[in-house]
PDB file of C-alpha atoms and ligand atoms in Angstrom:
ATOM      1  CA  MET A  15      85.896  82.788  77.004  1.00 87.00           C
ATOM      2  CA  MET A  16      86.180  82.414  80.745  1.00 96.00           C
ATOM      3  CA  LYS A  17      88.277  79.641  82.202  1.00 97.00           C
ATOM      4  CA  ALA A  18      87.905  78.650  85.858  1.00 98.00           C
ATOM      5  CA  THR A  19      90.314  76.556  87.930  1.00 97.00           C
ATOM      6  CA  LYS A  20      89.772  75.375  91.493  1.00 97.00           C
ATOM      7  CA  VAL A  21      92.817  76.126  93.671  1.00 98.00           C
ATOM      8  CA  GLY A  22      93.671  74.651  97.068  1.00 97.00           C
ATOM      9  CA  THR A  23      90.830  74.190  99.533  1.00 98.00           C
ATOM     10  CA  ARG A  24      88.879  77.374  98.832  1.00 98.00           C
ATOM     11  CA  GLY A  25      90.234  79.282  95.850  1.00 98.00           C
ATOM     12  CA  TYR A  26      89.054  79.879  92.291  1.00 98.00           C
ATOM     13  CA  PHE A  27      91.311  81.220  89.557  1.00 98.00           C
ATOM     14  CA  PHE A  28      89.529  82.824  86.614  1.00 98.00           C
ATOM     15  CA  SER A  29      91.166  83.816  83.353  1.00 98.00           C
ATOM     16  CA  PHE A  30      89.980  85.564  80.202  1.00 98.00           C
ATOM     17  CA  GLU A  31      91.685  85.691  76.800  1.00 97.00           C
ATOM     18  CA  ASP A  32      90.076  88.724  75.248  1.00 95.00           C
ATOM     19  CA  PRO A  33      91.357  91.408  74.598  1.00 96.00           C
ATOM     20  CA  TYR A  34      94.487  90.080  76.348  1.00 96.00           C
ATOM     21  CA  PHE A  35      95.112  87.390  78.961  1.00 97.00           C
ATOM     22  CA  THR A  36      93.812  88.691  82.303  1.00 98.00           C
ATOM     23  CA  THR A  37      93.023  86.957  85.586  1.00 98.00           C
ATOM     24  CA  LEU A  38      91.111  87.357  88.799  1.00 98.00           C
ATOM     25  CA  TYR A  39      90.981  85.287  91.979  1.00 98.00           C
ATOM     26  CA  VAL A  40      88.234  84.387  94.421  1.00 98.00           C
ATOM     27  CA  ILE A  41      88.708  83.152  97.991  1.00 98.00           C
ATOM     28  CA  ASN A  42      85.685  81.383  99.441  1.00 98.00           C
ATOM     29  CA  GLY A  43      86.398  82.246 103.079  1.00 97.00           C
ATOM     30  CA  GLU A  44      84.632  80.919 106.147  1.00 96.00           C
ATOM     31  CA  ASN A  45      82.647  84.115 106.613  1.00 97.00           C
ATOM     32  CA  ARG A  46      83.157  86.094 103.425  1.00 98.00           C
ATOM     33  CA  ILE A  47      83.821  85.755  99.732  1.00 98.00           C
ATOM     34  CA  PHE A  48      86.834  87.767  98.594  1.00 98.00           C
ATOM     35  CA  ILE A  49      87.019  88.792  94.936  1.00 98.00           C
ATOM     36  CA  CYS A  50      90.449  90.046  93.892  1.00 98.00           C
ATOM     37  CA  ASP A  51      90.073  92.301  90.827  1.00 98.00           C
ATOM     38  CA  THR A  52      87.022  92.664  88.600  1.00 98.00           C
ATOM     39  CA  PHE A  53      88.377  92.517  85.021  1.00 97.00           C
ATOM     40  CA  LEU A  54      86.774  94.598  82.284  1.00 97.00           C
ATOM     41  CA  GLY A  55      83.122  94.917  83.156  1.00 97.00           C
ATOM     42  CA  PRO A  56      79.868  93.644  84.655  1.00 97.00           C
ATOM     43  CA  ASP A  57      79.210  90.907  82.059  1.00 97.00           C
ATOM     44  CA  PRO A  58      82.198  88.641  82.851  1.00 97.00           C
ATOM     45  CA  MET A  59      81.675  89.284  86.586  1.00 97.00           C
ATOM     46  CA  LYS A  60      78.102  87.993  86.276  1.00 97.00           C
ATOM     47  CA  GLU A  61      79.580  84.856  84.705  1.00 97.00           C
ATOM     48  CA  VAL A  62      81.977  84.529  87.657  1.00 97.00           C
ATOM     49  CA  LEU A  63      79.119  84.801  90.154  1.00 97.00           C
ATOM     50  CA  GLN A  64      77.036  82.259  88.222  1.00 97.00           C
ATOM     51  CA  PHE A  65      79.980  79.870  88.229  1.00 97.00           C
ATOM     52  CA  LEU A  66      80.444  80.229  91.995  1.00 97.00           C
ATOM     53  CA  ASP A  67      76.735  79.635  92.478  1.00 96.00           C
ATOM     54  CA  LYS A  68      76.904  76.438  90.436  1.00 96.00           C
ATOM     55  CA  GLU A  69      79.902  75.331  92.520  1.00 95.00           C
ATOM     56  CA  GLY A  70      77.701  75.627  95.580  1.00 93.00           C
ATOM     57  CA  VAL A  71      79.553  78.616  97.057  1.00 94.00           C
ATOM     58  CA  LYS A  72      77.107  79.865  99.687  1.00 90.00           C
ATOM     59  CA  ASP A  73      75.779  83.377  99.782  1.00 90.00           C
ATOM     60  CA  LYS A  74      78.021  85.389 102.087  1.00 95.00           C
ATOM     61  CA  GLU A  75      79.213  88.934 102.434  1.00 97.00           C
ATOM     62  CA  ILE A  76      81.301  89.821  99.364  1.00 97.00           C
ATOM     63  CA  ILE A  77      84.498  91.825  99.747  1.00 98.00           C
ATOM     64  CA  VAL A  78      85.965  93.120  96.483  1.00 98.00           C
ATOM     65  CA  PHE A  79      89.620  94.116  96.261  1.00 98.00           C
ATOM     66  CA  ASN A  80      91.317  96.095  93.499  1.00 98.00           C
ATOM     67  CA  THR A  81      95.052  95.351  93.246  1.00 98.00           C
ATOM     68  CA  HIS A  82      95.669  98.709  91.524  1.00 98.00           C
ATOM     69  CA  TYR A  83      93.940 101.436  89.551  1.00 97.00           C
ATOM     70  CA  ASP A  84      94.420 100.113  85.995  1.00 97.00           C
ATOM     71  CA  TYR A  85      91.101  99.818  84.151  1.00 97.00           C
ATOM     72  CA  ASP A  86      91.566  96.112  83.356  1.00 97.00           C
ATOM     73  CA  HIS A  87      91.331  95.342  87.084  1.00 98.00           C
ATOM     74  CA  ILE A  88      88.408  97.551  88.160  1.00 98.00           C
ATOM     75  CA  TRP A  89      85.755  97.875  85.458  1.00 98.00           C
ATOM     76  CA  GLY A  90      83.624  95.080  86.925  1.00 98.00           C
ATOM     77  CA  ASN A  91      83.322  96.962  90.260  1.00 98.00           C
ATOM     78  CA  GLN A  92      79.858  98.245  89.396  1.00 96.00           C
ATOM     79  CA  LEU A  93      78.321  94.833  89.999  1.00 96.00           C
ATOM     80  CA  PHE A  94      79.412  95.162  93.634  1.00 97.00           C
ATOM     81  CA  GLU A  95      78.397  98.742  94.298  1.00 95.00           C
ATOM     82  CA  ASN A  96      76.645  97.747  97.531  1.00 95.00           C
ATOM     83  CA  SER A  97      79.559  95.669  98.834  1.00 97.00           C
ATOM     84  CA  ILE A  98      82.825  96.753 100.367  1.00 98.00           C
ATOM     85  CA  ILE A  99      85.282  97.528  97.556  1.00 98.00           C
ATOM     86  CA  LEU A 100      88.777  97.708  98.991  1.00 98.00           C
ATOM     87  CA  ALA A 101      91.893  99.341  97.603  1.00 98.00           C
ATOM     88  CA  HIS A 102      94.910 101.334  98.638  1.00 98.00           C
ATOM     89  CA  GLU A 103      94.136 105.015  99.189  1.00 98.00           C
ATOM     90  CA  LEU A 104      96.288 105.991  96.188  1.00 97.00           C
ATOM     91  CA  CYS A 105      94.112 103.776  93.970  1.00 97.00           C
ATOM     92  CA  VAL A 106      91.059 105.881  94.790  1.00 97.00           C
ATOM     93  CA  LYS A 107      93.022 109.090  94.233  1.00 97.00           C
ATOM     94  CA  GLU A 108      94.322 107.947  90.828  1.00 96.00           C
ATOM     95  CA  LEU A 109      90.897 106.749  89.685  1.00 97.00           C
ATOM     96  CA  LYS A 110      89.340 110.091  90.553  1.00 97.00           C
ATOM     97  CA  GLU A 111      91.894 111.674  88.247  1.00 96.00           C
ATOM     98  CA  ILE A 112      92.037 109.319  85.280  1.00 96.00           C
ATOM     99  CA  GLY A 113      89.152 106.850  85.650  1.00 97.00           C
ATOM    100  CA  GLU A 114      86.731 108.620  83.324  1.00 96.00           C
ATOM    101  CA  ASP A 115      89.453 109.249  80.716  1.00 97.00           C
ATOM    102  CA  ASP A 116      90.351 105.535  80.691  1.00 96.00           C
ATOM    103  CA  LEU A 117      86.698 104.673  80.041  1.00 96.00           C
ATOM    104  CA  LYS A 118      86.899 106.681  76.837  1.00 96.00           C
ATOM    105  CA  GLN A 119      90.432 105.768  75.826  1.00 96.00           C
ATOM    106  CA  PHE A 120      89.935 102.011  76.167  1.00 97.00           C
ATOM    107  CA  GLU A 121      86.267 101.921  75.225  1.00 96.00           C
ATOM    108  CA  SER A 122      86.759  98.998  72.826  1.00 96.00           C
ATOM    109  CA  HIS A 123      87.840  96.819  75.787  1.00 97.00           C
ATOM    110  CA  LYS A 124      84.565  97.235  77.707  1.00 96.00           C
ATOM    111  CA  LYS A 125      82.746  94.029  78.652  1.00 96.00           C
ATOM    112  CA  GLY A 126      79.173  95.193  79.073  1.00 96.00           C
ATOM    113  CA  ASP A 127      77.826  98.628  79.848  1.00 95.00           C
ATOM    114  CA  VAL A 128      80.660  99.801  82.087  1.00 96.00           C
ATOM    115  CA  LYS A 129      80.140 102.529  84.635  1.00 96.00           C
ATOM    116  CA  LEU A 130      83.069 103.703  86.758  1.00 97.00           C
ATOM    117  CA  VAL A 131      82.666 102.628  90.393  1.00 98.00           C
ATOM    118  CA  LEU A 132      85.472 103.622  92.743  1.00 98.00           C
ATOM    119  CA  PRO A 133      86.623 101.580  95.718  1.00 98.00           C
ATOM    120  CA  ASN A 134      84.589 102.711  98.762  1.00 98.00           C
ATOM    121  CA  THR A 135      86.954 101.510 101.522  1.00 98.00           C
ATOM    122  CA  ASP A 136      90.649 102.292 101.499  1.00 97.00           C
ATOM    123  CA  PHE A 137      93.722 101.357 103.511  1.00 98.00           C
ATOM    124  CA  LYS A 138      97.264 102.655 103.915  1.00 97.00           C
ATOM    125  CA  GLU A 139      99.449  99.765 105.094  1.00 97.00           C
ATOM    126  CA  LYS A 140      97.265  96.715 105.501  1.00 97.00           C
ATOM    127  CA  LEU A 141      93.865  95.336 106.292  1.00 98.00           C
ATOM    128  CA  LEU A 142      93.419  91.977 107.975  1.00 98.00           C
ATOM    129  CA  PHE A 143      90.353  89.724 108.065  1.00 98.00           C
ATOM    130  CA  SER A 144      91.836  87.420 110.694  1.00 98.00           C
ATOM    131  CA  ASP A 145      88.754  85.217 111.142  1.00 98.00           C
ATOM    132  CA  ASP A 146      89.065  84.391 107.423  1.00 98.00           C
ATOM    133  CA  GLY A 147      92.879  84.291 107.295  1.00 98.00           C
ATOM    134  CA  VAL A 148      93.020  86.899 104.542  1.00 98.00           C
ATOM    135  CA  GLU A 149      95.330  89.900 104.441  1.00 98.00           C
ATOM    136  CA  PHE A 150      95.465  92.856 102.064  1.00 98.00           C
ATOM    137  CA  TYR A 151      98.604  94.968 102.128  1.00 98.00           C
ATOM    138  CA  HIS A 152     100.408  97.740 100.287  1.00 98.00           C
ATOM    139  CA  THR A 153     103.170  96.541  97.943  1.00 98.00           C
ATOM    140  CA  PRO A 154     104.168  99.537  95.803  1.00 97.00           C
ATOM    141  CA  GLY A 155     105.712  98.389  92.532  1.00 96.00           C
ATOM    142  CA  HIS A 156     104.187  98.340  89.060  1.00 96.00           C
ATOM    143  CA  THR A 157     102.239 101.387  90.264  1.00 96.00           C
ATOM    144  CA  ALA A 158     102.490 103.335  93.535  1.00 96.00           C
ATOM    145  CA  ASP A 159      99.112 102.025  94.727  1.00 97.00           C
ATOM    146  CA  SER A 160      99.797  98.359  93.895  1.00 98.00           C
ATOM    147  CA  SER A 161      98.668  96.075  96.698  1.00 98.00           C
ATOM    148  CA  SER A 162      98.595  92.342  97.285  1.00 98.00           C
ATOM    149  CA  CYS A 163      96.398  89.769  98.972  1.00 98.00           C
ATOM    150  CA  TYR A 164      97.604  86.774 100.994  1.00 98.00           C
ATOM    151  CA  ASP A 165      95.422  83.787 101.781  1.00 98.00           C
ATOM    152  CA  SER A 166      97.104  82.141 104.775  1.00 98.00           C
ATOM    153  CA  VAL A 167      94.938  79.011 104.564  1.00 98.00           C
ATOM    154  CA  ASP A 168      95.893  77.949 101.031  1.00 98.00           C
ATOM    155  CA  LYS A 169      99.130  79.993 101.032  1.00 98.00           C
ATOM    156  CA  VAL A 170      98.166  81.858  97.882  1.00 98.00           C
ATOM    157  CA  LEU A 171      99.660  85.255  97.108  1.00 98.00           C
ATOM    158  CA  ILE A 172      97.802  87.552  94.688  1.00 98.00           C
ATOM    159  CA  VAL A 173     100.144  90.238  93.392  1.00 98.00           C
ATOM    160  CA  GLY A 174      98.245  92.104  90.676  1.00 98.00           C
ATOM    161  CA  ASP A 175     100.623  93.369  87.992  1.00 98.00           C
ATOM    162  CA  ASN A 176     103.683  93.499  90.267  1.00 98.00           C
ATOM    163  CA  LEU A 177     104.814  90.347  88.478  1.00 98.00           C
ATOM    164  CA  GLU A 178     104.537  89.865  84.759  1.00 97.00           C
ATOM    165  CA  SER A 179     106.128  87.642  82.165  1.00 96.00           C
ATOM    166  CA  PRO A 180     108.774  88.182  80.857  1.00 96.00           C
ATOM    167  CA  PHE A 181     109.316  91.605  82.509  1.00 96.00           C
ATOM    168  CA  PRO A 182     107.097  93.759  84.706  1.00 96.00           C
ATOM    169  CA  TYR A 183     105.992  97.206  83.524  1.00 96.00           C
ATOM    170  CA  ILE A 184     107.626  99.933  85.626  1.00 95.00           C
ATOM    171  CA  ARG A 185     105.516 103.047  86.076  1.00 93.00           C
ATOM    172  CA  ILE A 186     107.175 104.539  89.164  1.00 92.00           C
ATOM    173  CA  LEU A 187     110.489 106.256  89.749  1.00 92.00           C
ATOM    174  CA  ASN A 188     111.194 104.466  93.002  1.00 92.00           C
ATOM    175  CA  VAL A 189     112.431 101.136  91.636  1.00 94.00           C
ATOM    176  CA  PRO A 190     114.147 100.185  94.952  1.00 95.00           C
ATOM    177  CA  GLU A 191     110.713 100.393  96.590  1.00 96.00           C
ATOM    178  CA  TYR A 192     109.460  97.974  93.910  1.00 97.00           C
ATOM    179  CA  THR A 193     112.286  95.509  94.594  1.00 98.00           C
ATOM    180  CA  ASN A 194     111.523  95.737  98.335  1.00 98.00           C
ATOM    181  CA  SER A 195     107.957  94.633  97.684  1.00 98.00           C
ATOM    182  CA  LEU A 196     109.175  91.615  95.689  1.00 98.00           C
ATOM    183  CA  ARG A 197     111.730  90.730  98.374  1.00 98.00           C
ATOM    184  CA  GLU A 198     108.938  90.809 100.931  1.00 98.00           C
ATOM    185  CA  TYR A 199     107.034  88.251  98.813  1.00 98.00           C
ATOM    186  CA  LEU A 200     110.026  85.911  99.109  1.00 98.00           C
ATOM    187  CA  THR A 201     109.772  85.967 102.908  1.00 98.00           C
ATOM    188  CA  ARG A 202     106.207  84.607 102.867  1.00 98.00           C
ATOM    189  CA  ASP A 203     105.161  80.984 102.972  1.00 98.00           C
ATOM    190  CA  VAL A 204     103.682  80.783  99.472  1.00 98.00           C
ATOM    191  CA  LYS A 205     102.529  77.789  97.446  1.00 98.00           C
ATOM    192  CA  ILE A 206     100.756  79.562  94.598  1.00 98.00           C
ATOM    193  CA  ILE A 207     101.280  82.976  93.062  1.00 98.00           C
ATOM    194  CA  VAL A 208      98.533  84.703  91.083  1.00 98.00           C
ATOM    195  CA  SER A 209      99.437  87.635  88.872  1.00 98.00           C
ATOM    196  CA  GLY A 210      97.219  89.793  86.698  1.00 98.00           C
ATOM    197  CA  HIS A 211      98.293  88.519  83.296  1.00 97.00           C
ATOM    198  CA  ASP A 212      99.942  85.125  83.734  1.00 97.00           C
ATOM    199  CA  GLU A 213      98.818  81.556  84.316  1.00 97.00           C
ATOM    200  CA  LEU A 214      98.848  80.235  87.886  1.00 98.00           C
ATOM    201  CA  MET A 215     102.365  79.829  89.229  1.00 98.00           C
ATOM    202  CA  ASN A 216     103.355  77.104  91.662  1.00 96.00           C
ATOM    203  CA  ASP A 217     106.963  78.174  92.011  1.00 97.00           C
ATOM    204  CA  ASP A 218     108.797  81.472  92.523  1.00 97.00           C
ATOM    205  CA  GLY A 219     110.620  81.390  89.165  1.00 97.00           C
ATOM    206  CA  LEU A 220     108.964  84.479  87.720  1.00 98.00           C
ATOM    207  CA  LEU A 221     109.224  86.315  91.049  1.00 98.00           C
ATOM    208  CA  ARG A 222     112.986  85.744  91.127  1.00 98.00           C
ATOM    209  CA  ALA A 223     113.414  86.582  87.432  1.00 97.00           C
ATOM    210  CA  ASN A 224     111.421  89.821  87.765  1.00 97.00           C
ATOM    211  CA  LEU A 225     113.370  90.725  90.901  1.00 98.00           C
ATOM    212  CA  ASP A 226     116.651  90.138  89.064  1.00 97.00           C
ATOM    213  CA  TYR A 227     115.481  92.417  86.222  1.00 96.00           C
ATOM    214  CA  LEU A 228     114.424  95.182  88.617  1.00 97.00           C
ATOM    215  CA  GLU A 229     117.606  94.982  90.689  1.00 96.00           C
ATOM    216  CA  ASN A 230     119.673  95.451  87.552  1.00 95.00           C
ATOM    217  CA  PHE A 231     117.382  98.040  86.019  1.00 96.00           C
ATOM    218  CA  ALA A 232     119.520 101.019  84.986  1.00 93.00           C
ATOM    219  CA  PRO A 233     120.575 102.483  81.646  1.00 92.00           C
ATOM    220  CA  ASN A 234     122.712  99.990  79.694  1.00 89.00           C
ATOM    221  CA  LYS A 235     122.956  97.546  82.533  1.00 93.00           C
ATOM    222  CA  ILE A 236     120.608  94.884  81.223  1.00 94.00           C
ATOM    223  CA  ASP A 237     122.031  92.596  78.541  1.00 92.00           C
ATOM    224  CA  ARG A 238     119.750  92.755  75.508  1.00 93.00           C
ATOM    225  CA  THR A 239     121.534  90.082  73.464  1.00 91.00           C
ATOM    226  CA  ASN A 240     118.872  87.395  73.761  1.00 91.00           C
ATOM    227  CA  PHE A 241     115.861  89.695  73.845  1.00 93.00           C
ATOM    228  CA  THR A 242     112.765  88.712  71.876  1.00 93.00           C
ATOM    229  CA  LYS A 243     110.527  91.396  70.391  1.00 91.00           C
ATOM    230  CA  LYS A 244     108.409  91.244  73.556  1.00 93.00           C
ATOM    231  CA  HIS A 245     111.380  91.670  75.905  1.00 95.00           C
ATOM    232  CA  ARG A 246     112.584  94.602  73.839  1.00 94.00           C
ATOM    233  CA  GLY A 247     109.143  96.244  73.780  1.00 93.00           C
ATOM    234  CA  ILE A 248     108.635  96.102  77.544  1.00 96.00           C
ATOM    235  CA  HIS A 249     112.217  97.084  78.354  1.00 96.00           C
ATOM    236  CA  TYR A 250     111.967 100.051  75.971  1.00 95.00           C
ATOM    237  CA  ASN A 251     108.757 101.112  77.696  1.00 95.00           C
ATOM    238  CA  ASN A 252     110.343 100.874  81.130  1.00 96.00           C
ATOM    239  CA  ILE A 253     113.487 102.778  80.148  1.00 96.00           C
ATOM    240  CA  LYS A 254     111.468 105.505  78.462  1.00 95.00           C
ATOM    241  CA  THR A 255     108.954 105.764  81.330  1.00 96.00           C
ATOM    242  CA  VAL A 256     111.675 106.244  83.946  1.00 96.00           C
ATOM    243  CA  GLY A 257     113.448 108.740  81.653  1.00 95.00           C
ATOM    244  CA  GLU A 258     110.223 110.697  81.339  1.00 94.00           C
ATOM    245  CA  LEU A 259     109.571 110.686  85.087  1.00 95.00           C
ATOM    246  CA  LEU A 260     113.128 111.911  85.768  1.00 95.00           C
ATOM    247  CA  MET A 261     112.744 114.692  83.210  1.00 94.00           C
ATOM    248  CA  LYS A 262     109.478 115.782  84.863  1.00 94.00           C
ATOM    249  CA  GLU A 263     111.388 116.106  88.132  1.00 94.00           C
ATOM    250  CA  GLY A 264     114.008 118.256  86.421  1.00 92.00           C
ATOM    251  CA  LYS A 265     116.702 115.580  86.740  1.00 93.00           C
ATOM    252  CA  ASN A 266     117.888 116.083  83.158  1.00 91.00           C
ATOM    253  CA  ALA A 267     121.357 114.581  83.472  1.00 90.00           C
ATOM    254  CA  GLU A 268     119.949 111.337  84.884  1.00 92.00           C
ATOM    255  CA  SER A 269     117.130 111.335  82.372  1.00 94.00           C
ATOM    256  CA  LEU A 270     119.559 111.679  79.459  1.00 93.00           C
ATOM    257  CA  ALA A 271     121.100 108.255  80.103  1.00 93.00           C
ATOM    258  CA  TYR A 272     117.663 106.608  79.923  1.00 95.00           C
ATOM    259  CA  TYR A 273     116.702 108.369  76.713  1.00 95.00           C
ATOM    260  CA  LYS A 274     120.044 107.392  75.177  1.00 94.00           C
ATOM    261  CA  GLU A 275     119.312 103.744  75.823  1.00 94.00           C
ATOM    262  CA  ALA A 276     115.745 104.191  74.521  1.00 94.00           C
ATOM    263  CA  ALA A 277     117.188 105.581  71.263  1.00 94.00           C
ATOM    264  CA  THR A 278     119.652 102.684  70.996  1.00 93.00           C
ATOM    265  CA  ILE A 279     116.889 100.110  71.491  1.00 94.00           C
ATOM    266  CA  LEU A 280     114.928 101.727  68.676  1.00 94.00           C
ATOM    267  CA  THR A 281     117.888 101.405  66.302  1.00 91.00           C
ATOM    268  CA  GLU A 282     117.940  97.675  67.141  1.00 90.00           C
ATOM    269  CA  THR A 283     114.252  97.387  66.243  1.00 87.00           C
ATOM    270  CA  GLU A 284     112.816  96.732  62.775  1.00 89.00           C
ATOM    271  CA  GLN A 285     112.619 100.133  61.079  1.00 90.00           C
ATOM    272  CA  THR A 286     108.883 100.459  60.438  1.00 91.00           C
ATOM    273  CA  PRO A 287     107.541 103.979  59.728  1.00 92.00           C
ATOM    274  CA  GLN A 288     106.205 104.033  63.309  1.00 91.00           C
ATOM    275  CA  ILE A 289     109.595 103.220  64.807  1.00 92.00           C
ATOM    276  CA  VAL A 290     111.263 105.841  62.609  1.00 91.00           C
ATOM    277  CA  GLU A 291     108.740 108.433  63.875  1.00 92.00           C
ATOM    278  CA  LEU A 292     109.297 107.352  67.460  1.00 91.00           C
ATOM    279  CA  LYS A 293     113.070 107.545  67.032  1.00 93.00           C
ATOM    280  CA  LYS A 294     112.716 111.131  65.774  1.00 93.00           C
ATOM    281  CA  SER A 295     110.729 112.143  68.851  1.00 92.00           C
ATOM    282  CA  ILE A 296     113.311 110.539  71.144  1.00 93.00           C
ATOM    283  CA  ASP A 297     116.132 112.289  69.264  1.00 92.00           C
ATOM    284  CA  ASP A 298     114.335 115.617  69.782  1.00 92.00           C
ATOM    285  CA  ILE A 299     114.160 115.005  73.523  1.00 93.00           C
ATOM    286  CA  LEU A 300     117.831 113.944  73.554  1.00 92.00           C
ATOM    287  CA  GLU A 301     118.789 117.200  71.892  1.00 91.00           C
ATOM    288  CA  LYS A 302     116.846 119.240  74.450  1.00 88.00           C
ATOM    289  CA  LEU A 303     118.324 117.294  77.337  1.00 87.00           C
ATOM    290  CA  SER A 304     121.886 117.697  76.067  1.00 84.00           C
ATOM    291  CA  LYS A 305     121.693 121.502  76.031  1.00 79.00           C
TER     292      LYS A 305
HETATM  293 ZN1   ZN B  21      96.767  94.723  84.221  1.00 66.21          ZN
END
């Protein structure tokens, strides 16, 4: 089921529940229509276009923007093959490497007959459509290619998966770079924040909470006392991901501390057969790293 919400003077927020809560945002600019992210396939994107048509949004040049290379934000690109599809240059690079694999791995999430269509226009730092008051710019965070969109007319900031409730998913080693991107958000005049998997936000509560988490992110620095299952799951993922990335770079001593916390979190988790298996694999890595 698609849900559509009118935002400000020219925005539309779309959300979908299946297979997990995911959003996209449309800016009906003076000269162009900007579509930020394309969800999981051509079928829901057709619905979006039909909705805009019914709303009386006039036919204009369409500019599509992918916030980052994750499949849940790009699979509807194929409906816009003949339009400009914008993304950071790293997004294109990543998709060339893993795009086809994702199509297979997450096949059950496809909405329609999905074909991989890569962004056809890339940028490094930023791209400005000044006559429409819309800016796209690089905000490395959740992933290295993560980028954001700012609508200066309605003061809406679209951040992709750089913000997520309760914690963001860290997939890069450079966490300070991630915190810098979030601090930059705080300097902007923003009324509404749109993130990839949350409801519309009209305050900076989640931004500040995510920033606080990232600034404190280090082995055994974050207090897990009041963690729910969800908090624990995401935090485990983040700790393990950074441990893995450090190990890949040969930084074994640093990596060890992350894996130690990962192991501890697993002992605090309900001991299902899966968790027991996982704990074994972490213990194996710990043993290797300690040598
Ligand atoms: Zn996502």
